[in-house]
C-alpha cells in the first residue's frame, strides 16, 4: 500500500493530485474534441470486450491490448487536424536501463518497459518556475523504521547502464528521440499476477523516472545538476477497465541528497472507463436485472487519454 | 538373503539422504519429475506469481532462505518415514500453506550492528498452522512474520533490544527484551531456554508466563502449566500475552469442523479407564533449570 510513497522517496519527487493545468486546459478546450468520440469509444470497448474472439467473453489477455490499440487509433485520427501528431512513433518491447545514486545507495531501473510513444520534439515543461522552486521546501516523507529500499531486489552491479535502449533499439540519429508517453497494460488473467492500482502507479512512476533520467543524461551529461529545461514524460497504466494517468517532470538529476529541488509528478488515479461490461445479461429468478452491454460508461476518461496524447503537440 | 541385505542397505541410504541434506541443492536427478519441475519453474518465475497450494515434495521443510511468502506444505497424515501410522487421529483437513515464522526476535539484518532496533507492524492475520495469530512486521530492509501478542494492531511500533541495564525497562506489550531487563512480575511469552536459540515456550494462543524472580544472572519464569523454569537472564522473551485469547472458549459445534482441522475420529470401542484417568492432586514437579551452574561442592 506504500507503492507510490516509496517510489517518491527513491526518485526524490513531490506528488500533486490531479492532472497539471496545461493538460486540463487541453481537456476543456472544445477545439480539441473528437466529433462523435463517445460513440466511437463505446464501439471500441464493445469490440474489445465482446466481439474480438469467437468465445462468449474474451479474457483479459485478449481484450486489454485490443482496447489499447483501438483507443490509440482513435487518438491518431486527430492527426488530420494537428499534423504534428504524425511525428510520433510507437515502440514495443522496449528495454530501459537507468542508474542513479540516492543517499549513497545505488539504484537502477532495468527491464522491459511496456509500450513507449516517442516524438520528435520534447514536451514543454508543465510546472512554472515558482512551483519548481517551491519544491525545495517540501520534505520527503520517510517510513521509520522501514528503509525506503525495502523489497527491492539486491543485485551486484557490474555496469552502470544509462540508455534508452541505445545499444539495442535506438541508434544515434533516430528521429523520434524524445520519450513522450509510456503505456502499461496489466493484461495477466490471474488477479495475483496483475499489479494492484497502487503498485501499478509505483511502477509507472519508476519507469517514467527511468526514461526521463536516461534522456537527461544523454542530453546534459552524467553530472548531477538542476536542469534548466525540465524533461516531461507521461505515463498511462490500465488493466482494461481502470486507467491511471501520470505526468512526471524531471527537474534535477542531483539525487544524492534529500533536499533541494525535487521532481514533480501529477497523478490522476483510478479512472474507470466503464463500470462493467456484461457479455450475457444478468438474470436473477428469471428476471433480467441488467441487460448485456456496457454499464457505467464514463467518456471523461477517454477525454483525459486524448488530452495526454495531444499534450505537447497543440 | 541378498535381497534382504540390499533392502536394508537401501533403507539405510534413504535415511542418510533425508537427514543429511539440509539445503535445497540440486535435486537428485532422475527421481520424480515433480519436485524437479516445481523447483525449476519456481526459480524461473522470478518475482511474480503466488506460491503453490501444496507440494508433493517431501523436502519442503528444507528451505534455507527465509521468505515472507507462504510455502506449500505436504501433509503427513500421522505417518512417519516408514509409511506406517505413528500418531493416530491425524489426516484430512483443509490445505494449509506454511508461513515461515521468525522465532528469534533479536535476529539482526545482514550488516546491522547488534543494537536495539524498532519494527513496524504491518498486518496481523490468522495462521492456519497454529492457534495464535501472526503479525507481519517490517524494519530496516526486511519483513518477517512473528507471533502476535494480544493487543497488537497494524501500525504499532515494537522494539527489540539486547541490553540489560541496571534499572528494569518499563516494557510495552509486544516488545522483546532479555529477561534481565524486565521488571519482576511482567507477563511474557515466546520464551527461549538458551540465549539465541529461538522461542520454544509459551507460544500457544492466549498463554503467558510470569517472571517470578531474578537470581544472580538467571531468571525464574512460571510457565502456563505452573512449572517453574530457570534460564539465563540474557534469554529474550516478548512482553504480553499471545494473541487470540478466546481460543479456548470456542465451540467446535459439529464433527465436521474437527475434520476440517485435520483430526480423525477416535475409535468407538469402550475401554475401562485405568490409572491414567481422573483428577490428580500432587505437588509441582521440581524447577527445571537450563542453566549450567558450577556445582558447589564442599571441599576440604
Coordinates of C-alpha atoms in Angstrom, one line a residue:
Chain A
X1 CA 0.0 0.0 0.0
X2 CA 3.0 2.2 0.0
X3 CA 4.0 1.8 -3.6
X4 CA 3.8 5.4 -4.7
X5 CA 5.3 6.8 -1.5
X6 CA 8.3 4.5 -1.7
X7 CA 8.7 5.4 -5.4
X8 CA 8.5 9.1 -4.4
X9 CA 11.4 8.8 -2.0
X10 CA 13.5 6.8 -4.4
X11 CA 13.1 9.3 -7.2
X12 CA 13.0 12.4 -5.0
X13 CA 9.6 13.5 -6.2
X14 CA 6.7 15.6 -4.9
X15 CA 3.2 14.4 -5.6
X16 CA 0.4 16.6 -6.8
X17 CA -3.1 15.2 -7.1
X18 CA -4.9 15.6 -10.4
X19 CA -3.6 16.5 -13.8
X20 CA -1.5 19.6 -14.4
X21 CA -3.1 22.8 -15.7
X22 CA -1.8 22.6 -19.3
X23 CA -3.4 19.2 -19.7
X24 CA -6.6 20.4 -18.0
X25 CA -6.8 23.3 -20.4
X26 CA -6.5 20.9 -23.4
X27 CA -9.2 18.8 -21.8
X28 CA -11.6 21.6 -21.5
X29 CA -10.9 23.2 -24.9
X30 CA -13.7 22.3 -27.2
X31 CA -11.5 22.7 -30.2
X32 CA -9.5 19.6 -29.2
X33 CA -12.5 17.3 -29.1
X34 CA -13.1 14.5 -31.5
X35 CA -16.5 14.6 -33.0
X36 CA -18.7 11.6 -32.2
X37 CA -16.0 10.3 -29.8
X38 CA -18.4 8.9 -27.3
X39 CA -20.0 6.5 -29.9
X40 CA -16.5 5.6 -31.2
X41 CA -15.2 4.8 -27.7
X42 CA -18.3 2.7 -27.0
X43 CA -17.6 0.8 -30.2
X44 CA -14.0 0.3 -29.2
X45 CA -15.0 -1.1 -25.8
X46 CA -17.6 -3.4 -27.3
X47 CA -15.1 -4.6 -29.8
X48 CA -12.5 -5.4 -27.1
X49 CA -14.9 -6.9 -24.6
X50 CA -17.4 -8.7 -26.8
X51 CA -16.5 -9.0 -30.4
X52 CA -12.8 -9.7 -30.5
X53 CA -12.9 -13.5 -30.2
X54 CA -15.3 -16.3 -31.1
X55 CA -15.8 -17.2 -27.4
X56 CA -18.5 -15.5 -25.4
X57 CA -16.3 -13.4 -23.2
X58 CA -12.7 -12.8 -24.2
X59 CA -10.3 -12.9 -21.3
X60 CA -8.1 -10.0 -20.1
X61 CA -5.0 -11.1 -22.1
X62 CA -7.1 -10.6 -25.2
X63 CA -9.2 -7.6 -24.5
X64 CA -6.7 -5.3 -22.8
X65 CA -4.3 -4.9 -25.8
X66 CA -7.2 -4.8 -28.3
X67 CA -8.8 -1.9 -26.3
X68 CA -5.5 -0.1 -26.2
X69 CA -4.9 -0.4 -29.9
X70 CA -8.4 0.9 -30.6
X71 CA -8.0 3.9 -28.3
X72 CA -4.6 4.8 -29.8
X73 CA -6.2 4.5 -33.3
X74 CA -9.0 7.0 -32.2
X75 CA -6.3 9.4 -30.9
X76 CA -4.4 9.1 -34.1
X77 CA -7.4 10.2 -36.2
X78 CA -6.9 13.6 -34.7
X79 CA -3.8 13.9 -36.8
X80 CA -6.0 15.3 -39.6
X81 CA -6.3 18.5 -37.5
X82 CA -2.9 18.6 -36.0
X83 CA -0.2 17.4 -38.4
X84 CA 2.5 17.4 -35.8
X85 CA 0.8 14.4 -34.3
X86 CA 2.2 12.4 -37.2
X87 CA 5.7 13.0 -35.9
X88 CA 5.3 10.2 -33.4
X89 CA 6.2 6.6 -33.2
X90 CA 5.2 3.7 -31.0
X91 CA 7.9 1.3 -29.8
X92 CA 7.0 -2.1 -28.2
X93 CA 9.0 -4.4 -26.0
X94 CA 11.2 -1.5 -25.2
X95 CA 14.1 -2.0 -22.8
X96 CA 15.1 0.7 -20.4
X97 CA 18.1 1.0 -18.2
X98 CA 18.9 3.9 -15.9
X99 CA 21.1 4.1 -12.8
X100 CA 21.2 6.7 -10.1
X101 CA 22.5 7.2 -6.6
X102 CA 20.2 8.1 -3.8
X103 CA 21.9 8.8 -0.4
X104 CA 24.8 6.5 -1.0
X105 CA 22.6 3.7 -2.2
X106 CA 22.9 2.8 -5.9
X107 CA 19.6 2.2 -7.5
X108 CA 18.7 1.2 -11.0
X109 CA 15.7 0.6 -13.1
X110 CA 16.0 -2.1 -15.7
X111 CA 13.8 -4.1 -17.8
X112 CA 11.1 -4.3 -20.4
X113 CA 9.1 -1.2 -20.3
X114 CA 5.9 -1.8 -22.0
X115 CA 5.0 0.4 -24.9
X116 CA 6.6 3.7 -25.5
X117 CA 5.3 6.6 -27.6
X118 CA 8.2 8.6 -28.9
X119 CA 8.0 12.0 -30.5
X120 CA 10.4 14.2 -32.5
X121 CA 10.0 17.2 -30.2
X122 CA 10.0 17.1 -26.4
X123 CA 7.1 18.1 -24.3
X124 CA 7.4 21.6 -22.9
X125 CA 7.8 21.8 -19.1
X126 CA 4.5 21.7 -17.3
X127 CA 5.2 23.4 -14.0
X128 CA 6.2 27.0 -13.7
X129 CA 9.5 28.2 -12.2
X130 CA 7.8 29.2 -9.0
X131 CA 6.4 25.7 -8.5
X132 CA 9.8 24.2 -9.1
X133 CA 11.4 26.4 -6.6
X134 CA 8.7 25.7 -4.1
X135 CA 9.5 22.1 -4.1
X136 CA 12.7 23.0 -2.4
X137 CA 11.0 23.3 0.9
X138 CA 9.0 20.1 0.6
X139 CA 10.3 17.4 2.8
X140 CA 10.3 13.8 1.5
X141 CA 8.5 11.6 3.9
X142 CA 10.4 8.7 5.5
X143 CA 8.9 5.5 6.7
X144 CA 10.7 5.0 10.0
X145 CA 11.6 2.2 10.9
X146 CA 11.4 0.8 7.5
X147 CA 14.1 1.7 5.0
X148 CA 12.9 3.0 1.6
X149 CA 14.8 0.3 -0.2
X150 CA 12.7 -2.5 1.3
X151 CA 11.5 -5.1 -1.1
X152 CA 14.0 -4.1 -3.7
X153 CA 16.0 -6.8 -5.3
X154 CA 19.6 -6.7 -4.4
X155 CA 21.9 -7.3 -7.3
X156 CA 25.6 -6.9 -8.0
X157 CA 26.1 -4.0 -10.3
X158 CA 28.8 -4.6 -12.9
X159 CA 28.0 -2.0 -15.4
X160 CA 26.1 1.2 -14.6
X161 CA 24.0 1.4 -17.7
X162 CA 22.1 4.6 -18.7
X163 CA 20.5 4.4 -22.0
X164 CA 17.1 4.5 -23.7
X165 CA 18.0 1.2 -25.2
X166 CA 20.7 2.8 -27.2
X167 CA 22.6 -0.3 -27.6
X168 CA 19.6 -2.4 -28.6
X169 CA 16.8 -0.2 -30.0
X170 CA 17.5 3.3 -30.9
X171 CA 20.7 4.3 -32.6
X172 CA 22.0 7.9 -32.7
X173 CA 20.2 9.9 -35.2
X174 CA 16.9 8.2 -34.6
X175 CA 14.4 11.0 -35.4
X176 CA 11.9 10.2 -32.7
X177 CA 14.2 10.6 -29.8
X178 CA 12.1 12.1 -27.1
X179 CA 10.1 9.8 -24.8
X180 CA 6.5 11.1 -24.8
X181 CA 4.2 8.6 -23.1
X182 CA 4.6 5.2 -21.6
X183 CA 1.7 2.7 -21.6
X184 CA 1.4 -0.1 -19.2
X185 CA -1.1 -2.9 -19.9
X186 CA -1.8 -5.2 -16.9
X187 CA -3.2 -8.0 -19.0
X188 CA -2.5 -11.1 -16.9
X189 CA -5.5 -13.2 -16.5
X190 CA -5.0 -14.2 -12.9
X191 CA -5.5 -11.4 -10.4
X192 CA -2.4 -12.3 -8.4
X193 CA -0.2 -11.8 -11.4
X194 CA -1.5 -8.3 -12.1
X195 CA -0.3 -5.3 -10.2
X196 CA -2.8 -3.6 -7.8
X197 CA -3.6 0.0 -8.6
X198 CA -1.1 1.5 -6.2
X199 CA 1.6 -0.9 -7.2
X200 CA 0.9 -0.1 -10.8
X201 CA 1.2 3.6 -10.0
X202 CA 4.5 3.0 -8.3
X203 CA 5.8 1.0 -11.3
X204 CA 4.6 3.8 -13.7
X205 CA 6.5 6.4 -11.6
X206 CA 9.7 4.4 -11.5
X207 CA 9.7 3.7 -15.3
X208 CA 8.8 7.3 -16.2
X209 CA 11.6 8.5 -14.0
X210 CA 14.0 6.0 -15.6
X211 CA 13.2 7.2 -19.1
X212 CA 13.4 10.8 -18.1
X213 CA 16.7 10.3 -16.3
X214 CA 18.3 8.4 -19.2
X215 CA 17.2 11.1 -21.6
X216 CA 18.6 13.8 -19.3
X217 CA 22.0 12.0 -19.0
X218 CA 22.0 11.7 -22.8
X219 CA 21.3 15.4 -23.3
X220 CA 23.2 17.0 -20.4
X221 CA 25.8 14.5 -19.3
X222 CA 26.3 12.4 -16.3
X223 CA 27.0 15.2 -13.7
X224 CA 24.2 15.6 -11.2
X225 CA 22.7 19.1 -11.5
X226 CA 19.5 21.0 -11.7
X227 CA 18.1 21.1 -15.2
X228 CA 17.0 24.4 -16.7
X229 CA 14.9 22.7 -19.3
X230 CA 13.0 20.1 -17.2
X231 CA 12.1 16.9 -19.1
X232 CA 8.5 15.7 -19.0
X233 CA 7.4 12.1 -19.5
X234 CA 3.8 11.0 -19.3
X235 CA 2.6 7.6 -18.4
X236 CA -0.8 5.7 -18.6
X237 CA -1.4 2.4 -17.0
X238 CA -4.5 0.3 -17.4
X239 CA -5.9 -3.1 -16.7
X240 CA -8.5 -2.9 -19.4
X241 CA -11.1 -1.1 -17.3
X242 CA -9.3 1.3 -14.9
X243 CA -6.9 3.9 -16.0
X244 CA -4.1 5.6 -14.1
X245 CA -2.8 8.8 -15.6
X246 CA 0.6 10.3 -14.7
X247 CA 2.7 13.3 -15.8
X248 CA 6.2 13.3 -14.5
X249 CA 8.6 16.2 -14.7
X250 CA 12.3 15.7 -14.1
X251 CA 13.7 18.9 -12.6
X252 CA 17.0 17.7 -11.3
X253 CA 19.4 14.9 -11.6
X254 CA 21.1 15.7 -8.3
X255 CA 19.6 12.8 -6.3
X256 CA 22.3 12.2 -3.8
X257 CA 20.8 14.3 -1.1
X258 CA 17.2 14.5 0.0
X259 CA 16.9 18.3 0.0
X260 CA 17.0 20.9 -2.8
X261 CA 14.8 21.0 -5.8
X262 CA 12.6 18.0 -6.3
X263 CA 11.0 16.4 -9.2
X264 CA 7.2 16.7 -9.7
X265 CA 4.6 14.2 -10.5
X266 CA 0.9 14.7 -11.2
X267 CA -1.2 11.6 -10.7
X268 CA -4.9 11.0 -11.6
X269 CA -5.7 7.6 -10.3
X270 CA -8.5 5.0 -10.7
X271 CA -10.4 6.5 -13.6
X272 CA -12.9 3.9 -14.8
X273 CA -13.7 3.9 -18.4
X274 CA -16.8 1.8 -17.7
X275 CA -18.1 0.1 -14.6
X276 CA -19.0 -3.3 -16.0
X277 CA -19.2 -4.9 -19.5
X278 CA -21.6 -7.8 -19.4
X279 CA -21.4 -10.4 -22.2
X280 CA -24.5 -12.2 -21.0
X281 CA -27.4 -10.4 -19.3
X282 CA -27.5 -10.7 -15.5
X283 CA -30.7 -12.7 -14.7
X284 CA -31.9 -13.4 -11.2
X285 CA -35.1 -15.5 -10.7
X286 CA -35.9 -15.3 -14.4
X287 CA -35.9 -11.5 -14.4
X288 CA -33.3 -9.6 -16.3
X289 CA -31.6 -7.4 -13.7
X290 CA -29.1 -5.9 -16.1
X291 CA -29.0 -6.3 -19.9
X292 CA -25.9 -7.3 -21.7
X293 CA -23.6 -4.4 -22.7
X294 CA -21.5 -1.7 -21.2
X295 CA -22.7 -0.2 -17.9
X296 CA -21.4 2.9 -16.2
X297 CA -19.6 4.3 -19.2
X298 CA -17.6 7.5 -18.5
X299 CA -16.4 9.3 -21.5
X300 CA -14.3 11.7 -19.4
X301 CA -11.7 9.0 -19.1
X302 CA -11.2 8.9 -22.8
X303 CA -11.0 12.7 -22.9
X304 CA -8.2 12.6 -20.5
X305 CA -6.5 9.9 -22.5
X306 CA -6.8 12.1 -25.6
X307 CA -5.6 15.2 -23.7
X308 CA -2.4 13.4 -22.6
X309 CA -1.9 12.2 -26.2
X310 CA -2.4 15.7 -27.6
X311 CA -0.2 17.3 -25.0
X312 CA 3.0 18.6 -26.5
X313 CA 1.6 18.9 -30.0
X314 CA -1.1 21.6 -29.5
Chain B
X1 CA 19.2 -63.3 1.8
X2 CA 20.9 -61.0 -0.7
X3 CA 17.6 -59.2 -1.3
X4 CA 17.1 -58.7 2.4
X5 CA 20.6 -57.2 2.8
X6 CA 20.0 -55.0 -0.2
X7 CA 16.7 -53.8 1.2
X8 CA 18.4 -53.0 4.5
X9 CA 21.1 -51.1 2.7
X10 CA 18.6 -49.1 0.6
X11 CA 16.7 -48.1 3.7
X12 CA 19.8 -47.0 5.4
X13 CA 20.8 -45.0 2.4
X14 CA 17.4 -43.4 2.3
X15 CA 17.7 -42.4 6.0
X16 CA 21.1 -41.0 5.3
X17 CA 19.7 -38.8 2.5
X18 CA 16.8 -37.4 4.4
X19 CA 18.9 -36.4 7.4
X20 CA 22.0 -35.2 5.7
X21 CA 20.6 -32.8 3.1
X22 CA 19.8 -29.6 4.9
X23 CA 19.7 -27.4 1.9
X24 CA 17.6 -27.4 -1.2
X25 CA 20.6 -28.1 -3.5
X26 CA 20.3 -29.8 -6.9
X27 CA 17.6 -32.4 -6.7
X28 CA 18.8 -35.9 -7.3
X29 CA 18.5 -36.3 -11.0
X30 CA 16.0 -38.9 -12.2
X31 CA 13.7 -39.1 -9.2
X32 CA 10.2 -37.9 -9.7
X33 CA 9.7 -35.2 -12.3
X34 CA 7.5 -33.4 -9.8
X35 CA 10.0 -31.9 -7.3
X36 CA 12.5 -31.1 -10.0
X37 CA 9.9 -29.3 -12.2
X38 CA 8.4 -27.4 -9.2
X39 CA 11.8 -26.1 -8.1
X40 CA 12.9 -25.0 -11.5
X41 CA 9.7 -23.3 -12.5
X42 CA 9.6 -21.5 -9.2
X43 CA 13.1 -20.3 -9.8
X44 CA 12.4 -19.2 -13.4
X45 CA 9.2 -17.5 -12.3
X46 CA 11.2 -14.8 -10.5
X47 CA 9.3 -12.3 -8.6
X48 CA 5.8 -12.7 -9.9
X49 CA 3.1 -15.2 -9.1
X50 CA 2.0 -16.8 -5.9
X51 CA 3.1 -19.9 -4.1
X52 CA 1.5 -23.3 -4.9
X53 CA -1.2 -24.5 -2.6
X54 CA 0.6 -27.7 -1.7
X55 CA 3.6 -29.6 -2.9
X56 CA 4.4 -33.3 -3.3
X57 CA 8.0 -32.5 -2.5
X58 CA 9.0 -34.5 0.7
X59 CA 11.7 -31.9 1.3
X60 CA 9.5 -28.8 1.6
X61 CA 10.8 -28.3 5.1
X62 CA 14.4 -27.9 4.0
X63 CA 14.1 -24.4 2.6
X64 CA 17.1 -22.4 3.7
X65 CA 16.3 -18.8 2.6
X66 CA 13.8 -17.0 4.7
X67 CA 10.8 -15.8 2.8
X68 CA 7.6 -14.0 3.7
X69 CA 5.5 -15.7 1.1
X70 CA 3.6 -18.8 2.3
X71 CA 5.3 -22.1 1.4
X72 CA 3.3 -25.1 0.2
X73 CA 3.2 -28.0 2.8
X74 CA 2.9 -31.7 2.4
X75 CA 0.6 -33.3 5.0
X76 CA 1.9 -36.4 6.7
X77 CA -1.4 -37.9 7.9
X78 CA 0.3 -39.1 11.1
X79 CA 2.6 -41.4 9.1
X80 CA 6.3 -41.5 9.7
X81 CA 9.1 -42.2 7.3
X82 CA 8.3 -45.9 7.1
X83 CA 4.9 -45.1 5.9
X84 CA 3.0 -46.6 8.9
X85 CA 0.8 -44.6 11.2
X86 CA 2.8 -43.3 14.2
X87 CA 0.2 -40.9 15.6
X88 CA -3.4 -41.8 15.4
X89 CA -6.2 -39.5 14.6
X90 CA -4.5 -37.2 12.1
X91 CA -5.5 -36.9 8.5
X92 CA -7.5 -34.9 6.0
X93 CA -8.4 -31.3 6.7
X94 CA -8.2 -28.1 4.8
X95 CA -5.0 -27.5 2.8
X96 CA -2.5 -25.2 4.6
X97 CA 0.4 -23.2 3.5
X98 CA 3.2 -22.6 6.0
X99 CA 4.3 -19.1 6.7
X100 CA 7.9 -19.1 8.0
X101 CA 7.8 -17.5 11.4
X102 CA 10.9 -16.0 12.9
X103 CA 11.1 -17.1 16.5
X104 CA 14.3 -15.4 17.1
X105 CA 13.2 -11.8 17.8
X106 CA 16.7 -10.5 18.0
X107 CA 17.8 -11.5 14.6
X108 CA 19.8 -8.7 13.0
X109 CA 19.8 -8.0 9.4
X110 CA 22.9 -8.7 7.3
X111 CA 25.4 -6.0 8.1
X112 CA 23.4 -4.5 11.0
X113 CA 25.0 -3.8 14.4
X114 CA 23.8 -5.7 17.5
X115 CA 21.8 -2.8 18.9
X116 CA 18.2 -2.1 19.8
X117 CA 16.0 -1.6 16.8
X118 CA 12.3 -0.9 16.1
X119 CA 10.0 -2.5 13.7
X120 CA 6.6 -1.6 12.5
X121 CA 3.6 -4.0 12.5
X122 CA 2.1 -4.1 9.0
X123 CA -0.7 -6.5 9.5
X124 CA -2.0 -9.2 11.8
X125 CA -3.6 -12.3 10.3
X126 CA -4.8 -15.8 11.0
X127 CA -2.3 -18.6 10.7
X128 CA -3.7 -22.0 9.8
X129 CA -0.7 -23.8 11.2
X130 CA -1.1 -22.6 14.9
X131 CA -3.6 -21.4 17.3
X132 CA -2.1 -17.9 17.7
X133 CA -2.3 -15.1 15.2
X134 CA 0.8 -13.9 13.3
X135 CA 1.9 -10.4 12.6
X136 CA 3.9 -9.2 9.6
X137 CA 6.5 -6.7 10.8
X138 CA 8.9 -4.7 8.8
X139 CA 12.1 -3.0 9.9
X140 CA 15.2 -1.9 8.0
X141 CA 15.2 -3.7 4.7
X142 CA 13.3 -6.8 5.6
X143 CA 9.9 -8.2 6.5
X144 CA 9.2 -11.2 8.7
X145 CA 6.4 -13.0 10.4
X146 CA 6.3 -13.1 14.2
X147 CA 3.8 -14.4 16.8
X148 CA 1.4 -11.5 17.5
X149 CA 0.7 -10.5 21.1
X150 CA -2.7 -9.7 22.5
X151 CA -3.3 -6.1 21.6
X152 CA -1.1 -5.8 18.5
X153 CA -2.5 -3.8 15.7
X154 CA -1.3 -2.7 12.3
X155 CA 0.8 0.4 12.6
X156 CA 2.3 -0.3 16.0
X157 CA 6.0 0.1 16.6
X158 CA 7.8 -2.6 18.6
X159 CA 11.3 -2.5 19.9
X160 CA 13.8 -5.4 20.2
X161 CA 16.7 -4.8 22.5
X162 CA 19.6 -7.0 23.7
X163 CA 20.7 -4.6 26.5
X164 CA 20.3 -5.3 30.2
X165 CA 20.5 -2.1 32.2
X166 CA 20.8 -1.6 35.9
X167 CA 17.2 -0.4 36.1
X168 CA 14.3 -2.5 34.7
X169 CA 12.8 -1.2 31.5
X170 CA 9.1 -0.3 31.5
X171 CA 8.2 -2.5 28.6
X172 CA 5.3 -2.1 26.2
X173 CA 3.4 -5.0 25.0
X174 CA 4.9 -6.7 22.0
X175 CA 8.5 -5.6 22.7
X176 CA 11.2 -8.1 23.1
X177 CA 13.8 -7.7 25.9
X178 CA 16.1 -10.0 27.7
X179 CA 14.6 -11.3 31.0
X180 CA 17.2 -9.5 33.0
X181 CA 15.9 -6.1 31.7
X182 CA 12.2 -6.8 32.5
X183 CA 10.7 -6.0 35.9
X184 CA 9.6 -8.9 38.1
X185 CA 6.0 -9.8 37.6
X186 CA 5.6 -9.0 33.9
X187 CA 3.6 -11.3 31.7
X188 CA 5.8 -12.7 28.9
X189 CA 5.6 -15.1 26.0
X190 CA 7.8 -16.6 23.3
X191 CA 10.5 -17.6 25.8
X192 CA 13.7 -19.2 24.8
X193 CA 15.6 -21.7 27.0
X194 CA 19.1 -20.8 25.8
X195 CA 20.1 -17.4 24.5
X196 CA 19.9 -17.2 20.8
X197 CA 18.1 -20.5 20.4
X198 CA 14.7 -19.0 19.3
X199 CA 11.5 -19.1 21.2
X200 CA 10.2 -22.5 22.0
X201 CA 8.0 -21.9 25.1
X202 CA 4.7 -20.1 25.6
X203 CA 3.6 -19.8 22.0
X204 CA 0.0 -21.0 22.1
X205 CA -3.0 -18.7 21.8
X206 CA -3.7 -16.7 25.0
X207 CA -0.8 -18.1 27.0
X208 CA 1.5 -16.1 29.1
X209 CA 4.3 -16.8 31.6
X210 CA 5.1 -14.7 34.7
X211 CA 8.6 -13.6 35.6
X212 CA 8.9 -14.6 39.2
X213 CA 12.3 -13.6 40.4
X214 CA 15.7 -12.8 39.2
X215 CA 18.6 -14.5 40.9
X216 CA 22.2 -13.5 40.2
X217 CA 22.4 -13.9 36.5
X218 CA 19.4 -16.2 36.0
X219 CA 15.7 -15.6 35.9
X220 CA 12.9 -17.8 37.0
X221 CA 9.7 -17.9 35.0
X222 CA 6.4 -19.7 35.7
X223 CA 5.1 -21.4 32.6
X224 CA 1.4 -21.7 31.8
X225 CA 1.5 -25.3 33.3
X226 CA 2.6 -23.7 36.6
X227 CA 6.0 -25.3 36.3
X228 CA 9.0 -23.1 37.2
X229 CA 11.8 -22.7 34.7
X230 CA 15.2 -21.2 35.4
X231 CA 17.0 -19.6 32.4
X232 CA 19.9 -17.3 31.9
X233 CA 18.8 -13.6 32.1
X234 CA 20.1 -12.9 28.6
X235 CA 17.3 -15.1 27.1
X236 CA 14.9 -12.9 25.1
X237 CA 11.2 -13.0 25.6
X238 CA 8.4 -10.8 24.3
X239 CA 6.1 -8.9 26.7
X240 CA 2.4 -9.6 26.9
X241 CA 0.0 -12.5 26.3
X242 CA -0.1 -14.3 23.0
X243 CA -2.9 -13.2 20.6
X244 CA -6.3 -14.9 20.0
X245 CA -7.1 -15.0 23.7
X246 CA -10.5 -16.6 23.4
X247 CA -9.2 -19.6 21.5
X248 CA -10.1 -22.0 24.3
X249 CA -13.6 -20.6 24.6
X250 CA -14.6 -21.5 21.0
X251 CA -17.2 -24.2 20.4
X252 CA -16.4 -26.7 17.7
X253 CA -20.1 -27.3 17.1
X254 CA -20.0 -30.3 14.9
X255 CA -17.9 -33.3 14.0
X256 CA -17.2 -31.8 10.5
X257 CA -15.3 -28.9 12.0
X258 CA -12.9 -31.2 13.6
X259 CA -12.4 -33.0 10.3
X260 CA -11.6 -29.6 8.7
X261 CA -9.0 -29.1 11.3
X262 CA -7.4 -32.4 10.3
X263 CA -8.5 -34.6 13.3
X264 CA -9.8 -38.0 12.5
X265 CA -12.4 -39.6 14.9
X266 CA -11.4 -41.7 17.9
X267 CA -12.2 -45.3 18.0
X268 CA -15.7 -46.1 19.3
X269 CA -14.6 -49.2 21.3
X270 CA -15.5 -48.8 25.0
X271 CA -12.4 -49.2 27.3
X272 CA -12.5 -49.2 31.1
X273 CA -10.3 -46.3 32.1
X274 CA -7.2 -47.2 34.2
X275 CA -4.9 -45.3 36.5
X276 CA -4.2 -42.6 34.0
X277 CA -7.7 -41.1 34.2
X278 CA -9.2 -38.9 36.8
X279 CA -8.1 -35.8 38.6
X280 CA -4.6 -35.9 40.2
X281 CA -3.6 -33.8 43.1
X282 CA 0.1 -33.8 43.6
X283 CA 2.9 -31.3 44.3
X284 CA 4.5 -29.4 41.4
X285 CA 7.4 -31.1 39.7
X286 CA 10.8 -29.5 40.6
X287 CA 12.1 -26.4 38.9
X288 CA 13.6 -27.1 35.5
X289 CA 16.9 -25.4 35.1
X290 CA 18.5 -24.7 31.8
X291 CA 21.5 -23.1 33.4
X292 CA 24.7 -25.0 33.9
X293 CA 25.8 -23.7 37.3
X294 CA 29.2 -24.9 38.5
X295 CA 28.5 -27.5 41.2
X296 CA 29.4 -26.0 44.5
X297 CA 30.8 -29.0 46.4
X298 CA 32.2 -28.7 49.8
X299 CA 35.9 -29.1 49.5
X300 CA 38.1 -29.9 52.4

